[in-house]
Short mmCIF file of C-alpha atoms in Angstrom, two decimals:
data_model
loop_
_atom_site.label_atom_id
_atom_site.label_comp_id
_atom_site.label_asym_id
_atom_site.label_seq_id
_atom_site.Cartn_x
_atom_site.Cartn_y
_atom_site.Cartn_z
CA MET A 1 -118.64 42.02 12.78
CA ALA A 2 -116.60 40.96 10.16
CA SER A 3 -117.29 40.66 7.17
CA VAL A 4 -117.77 38.07 4.30
CA ILE A 5 -114.59 38.13 3.03
CA TRP A 6 -112.40 38.13 6.19
CA ILE A 7 -114.71 35.15 7.29
CA ALA A 8 -114.00 33.80 4.04
CA PHE A 9 -109.84 34.84 4.43
CA ALA A 10 -110.18 33.87 8.03
CA GLY A 11 -111.55 30.42 6.94
CA LEU A 12 -109.17 28.87 4.76
CA LEU A 13 -106.25 30.18 6.53
CA LEU A 14 -107.11 27.89 9.10
CA ALA A 15 -108.16 25.10 7.02
CA ALA A 16 -104.42 25.93 5.77
CA GLY A 17 -102.57 25.92 9.36
CA VAL A 18 -105.27 22.22 9.64
CA PHE A 19 -103.74 20.42 6.36
CA ASP A 20 -100.36 21.88 7.45
CA ALA A 21 -100.62 20.17 11.32
CA ARG A 22 -101.88 16.97 10.19
CA SER A 23 -100.54 15.55 6.80
CA TYR A 24 -97.23 17.76 6.75
CA ARG A 25 -98.91 19.78 2.95
CA ILE A 26 -100.99 22.83 2.12
CA PRO A 27 -103.13 22.15 -1.08
CA ASN A 28 -102.58 24.69 -3.76
CA TRP A 29 -106.11 25.31 -3.89
CA ILE A 30 -105.45 27.55 -1.15
CA SER A 31 -103.81 29.54 -2.19
CA VAL A 32 -105.45 29.84 -5.26
CA ALA A 33 -108.70 30.80 -3.52
CA LEU A 34 -106.87 33.09 -1.26
CA ALA A 35 -105.34 34.74 -4.47
CA GLY A 36 -109.32 34.61 -5.90
CA LEU A 37 -110.50 35.99 -2.99
CA PHE A 38 -107.98 38.84 -2.96
CA ILE A 39 -108.88 39.77 -6.51
CA VAL A 40 -113.36 40.13 -5.60
CA ALA A 41 -112.25 42.30 -2.18
CA VAL A 42 -109.72 44.40 -5.01
CA VAL A 43 -112.77 45.06 -6.50
CA THR A 44 -115.99 45.20 -4.64
CA SER A 45 -113.54 47.41 -2.82
CA GLY A 46 -114.69 50.58 -4.64
CA GLN A 47 -110.26 51.57 -5.01
CA PRO A 48 -109.12 51.07 -8.37
CA ALA A 49 -107.19 47.98 -8.77
CA THR A 50 -103.75 49.02 -10.54
CA GLY A 51 -104.13 50.85 -6.45
CA TYR A 52 -102.93 47.72 -5.60
CA TRP A 53 -99.98 46.62 -7.94
CA PRO A 54 -97.02 47.25 -4.68
CA HIS A 55 -99.30 44.26 -2.81
CA VAL A 56 -98.66 42.09 -6.11
CA ALA A 57 -95.38 42.80 -6.27
CA PHE A 58 -94.59 42.43 -2.59
CA ALA A 59 -96.32 38.92 -2.89
CA VAL A 60 -94.67 37.77 -6.52
CA GLY A 61 -91.19 39.38 -3.70
CA VAL A 62 -91.68 36.73 -1.21
CA LEU A 63 -93.33 33.75 -3.79
CA ALA A 64 -89.27 34.14 -4.65
CA VAL A 65 -87.57 33.91 -1.22
CA GLY A 66 -89.56 31.92 -0.58
CA TYR A 67 -89.05 29.41 -3.75
CA LEU A 68 -84.90 29.84 -2.57
CA LEU A 69 -85.98 28.30 0.73
CA TYR A 70 -87.26 25.63 -0.67
CA LEU A 71 -84.61 24.78 -2.75
CA PHE A 72 -81.63 25.39 -0.04
CA THR A 73 -83.01 25.09 3.70
CA GLY A 74 -86.41 22.64 2.99
CA MET A 75 -88.97 24.81 3.61
CA GLY A 76 -92.01 23.28 2.19
CA ALA A 77 -93.22 25.16 -1.56
CA GLY A 78 -97.01 24.98 0.58
CA ASP A 79 -95.44 27.26 2.95
CA ALA A 80 -94.00 29.00 -0.01
CA LYS A 81 -97.11 29.91 -2.31
CA LEU A 82 -99.28 29.96 1.39
CA ALA A 83 -96.78 33.33 2.47
CA ALA A 84 -97.11 35.00 -0.88
CA ALA A 85 -100.58 34.77 -0.66
CA ALA A 86 -100.81 36.06 2.87
CA MET A 87 -97.93 39.05 1.49
CA LEU A 88 -101.31 39.97 -1.29
CA TRP A 89 -103.23 40.50 1.61
CA ALA A 90 -100.69 42.33 3.77
CA GLY A 91 -99.72 44.38 0.31
CA LEU A 92 -97.53 47.58 2.43
CA PRO A 93 -100.06 48.65 5.15
CA GLY A 94 -99.44 45.16 6.70
CA LEU A 95 -96.31 44.14 5.62
CA TYR A 96 -94.57 45.04 9.58
CA ALA A 97 -97.43 43.91 11.65
CA TRP A 98 -97.11 40.42 9.05
CA THR A 99 -93.71 40.46 9.75
CA PHE A 100 -94.19 40.77 13.62
CA PHE A 101 -96.50 38.73 13.64
CA LEU A 102 -95.14 36.19 11.72
CA ALA A 103 -91.55 36.28 14.45
CA VAL A 104 -93.91 35.73 17.48
CA SER A 105 -96.18 32.72 15.49
CA MET A 106 -93.22 31.05 14.39
CA ALA A 107 -91.05 31.51 17.72
CA VAL A 108 -94.63 30.32 19.87
CA LEU A 109 -95.30 27.45 17.22
CA ALA A 110 -91.10 26.61 18.32
CA LEU A 111 -91.85 26.45 21.75
CA GLY A 112 -95.11 25.03 21.73
CA LEU A 113 -94.00 21.90 19.89
CA VAL A 114 -90.88 21.27 21.75
CA ALA A 115 -93.56 21.20 25.36
CA ALA A 116 -95.49 19.23 23.10
CA ARG A 117 -93.10 17.14 22.06
CA ARG A 118 -91.42 16.45 25.18
CA ILE A 119 -94.95 15.44 26.77
CA ALA A 120 -95.69 12.95 23.49
CA VAL A 121 -92.70 11.26 24.45
CA ALA A 122 -93.33 10.60 28.06
CA THR A 123 -96.79 9.58 27.75
CA MET A 124 -97.03 8.33 25.18
CA GLY A 125 -93.73 6.30 24.46
CA PRO A 126 -90.18 7.19 22.20
CA VAL A 127 -92.90 7.25 18.83
CA PRO A 128 -95.88 9.18 19.26
CA LYS A 129 -98.57 7.49 16.72
CA LEU A 130 -98.52 12.05 15.88
CA ARG A 131 -95.50 12.94 13.47
CA ILE A 132 -96.30 16.85 14.34
CA LEU A 133 -95.64 14.73 18.09
CA GLN A 134 -92.36 12.81 16.70
CA ARG A 135 -89.20 13.84 17.47
CA GLY A 136 -87.08 15.51 14.85
CA ALA A 137 -90.29 16.29 11.99
CA PRO A 138 -90.48 18.83 10.71
CA VAL A 139 -91.58 22.36 12.26
CA PRO A 140 -95.23 22.81 9.96
CA LEU A 141 -95.00 26.95 9.48
CA GLY A 142 -98.58 27.01 7.60
CA ILE A 143 -99.68 27.39 11.37
CA ALA A 144 -97.79 30.09 12.61
CA ILE A 145 -98.19 31.27 8.46
CA ALA A 146 -101.84 31.58 8.77
CA ALA A 147 -101.59 32.43 13.08
CA ALA A 148 -99.36 35.13 11.76
CA THR A 149 -101.52 36.31 9.00
CA ILE A 150 -104.54 36.34 10.81
CA LEU A 151 -103.24 38.77 13.70
CA ALA A 152 -102.00 41.09 11.51
CA SER A 153 -105.26 41.38 8.74
CA GLY A 154 -106.14 44.62 11.37
CA SER A 155 -103.27 46.27 8.96
CA PHE A 156 -104.36 45.70 5.93
CA ASP A 157 -106.13 47.77 4.26
CA PRO A 158 -109.69 47.95 5.27
CA ALA A 159 -110.94 48.68 2.48
CA LEU A 160 -110.44 44.99 1.66
CA TRP A 161 -113.28 43.54 3.97
CA GLN A 162 -116.06 46.32 2.78
CA VAL A 163 -118.40 43.03 1.80
#
């Protein structure tokens, strides 16, 4: 049975994916809520909070790299913040699984968008109404980040899912 914390965690990530798909924006409240939920999970885990400092260190590192990608490549700032919030949960125990599922999710998303955009152009004409289906539109990475985080959550510290 899924814990209350995991259900809230997955719900926030699904909301991030939907927001990103619809508007290419991930509201800050989602990343903040994921970080706040992480604090609740740590407090209720029964583990010493100091044991989670690597989670914070990895999250800060991902945020720094994400910010640089935002500055120099056009990656969205919301994507960077969502990835940092996801890494807060993953920490060292979930790093490998999260990275693996992120690569797979990004590949599936890219291939799915190529196919969906071709089908949309063939059936709706040269400019579909949905921006995500328009040729040359950016890829909403929040979808892949959310999917990867949910898929990898089984590799995260099990104490976080106690409540």
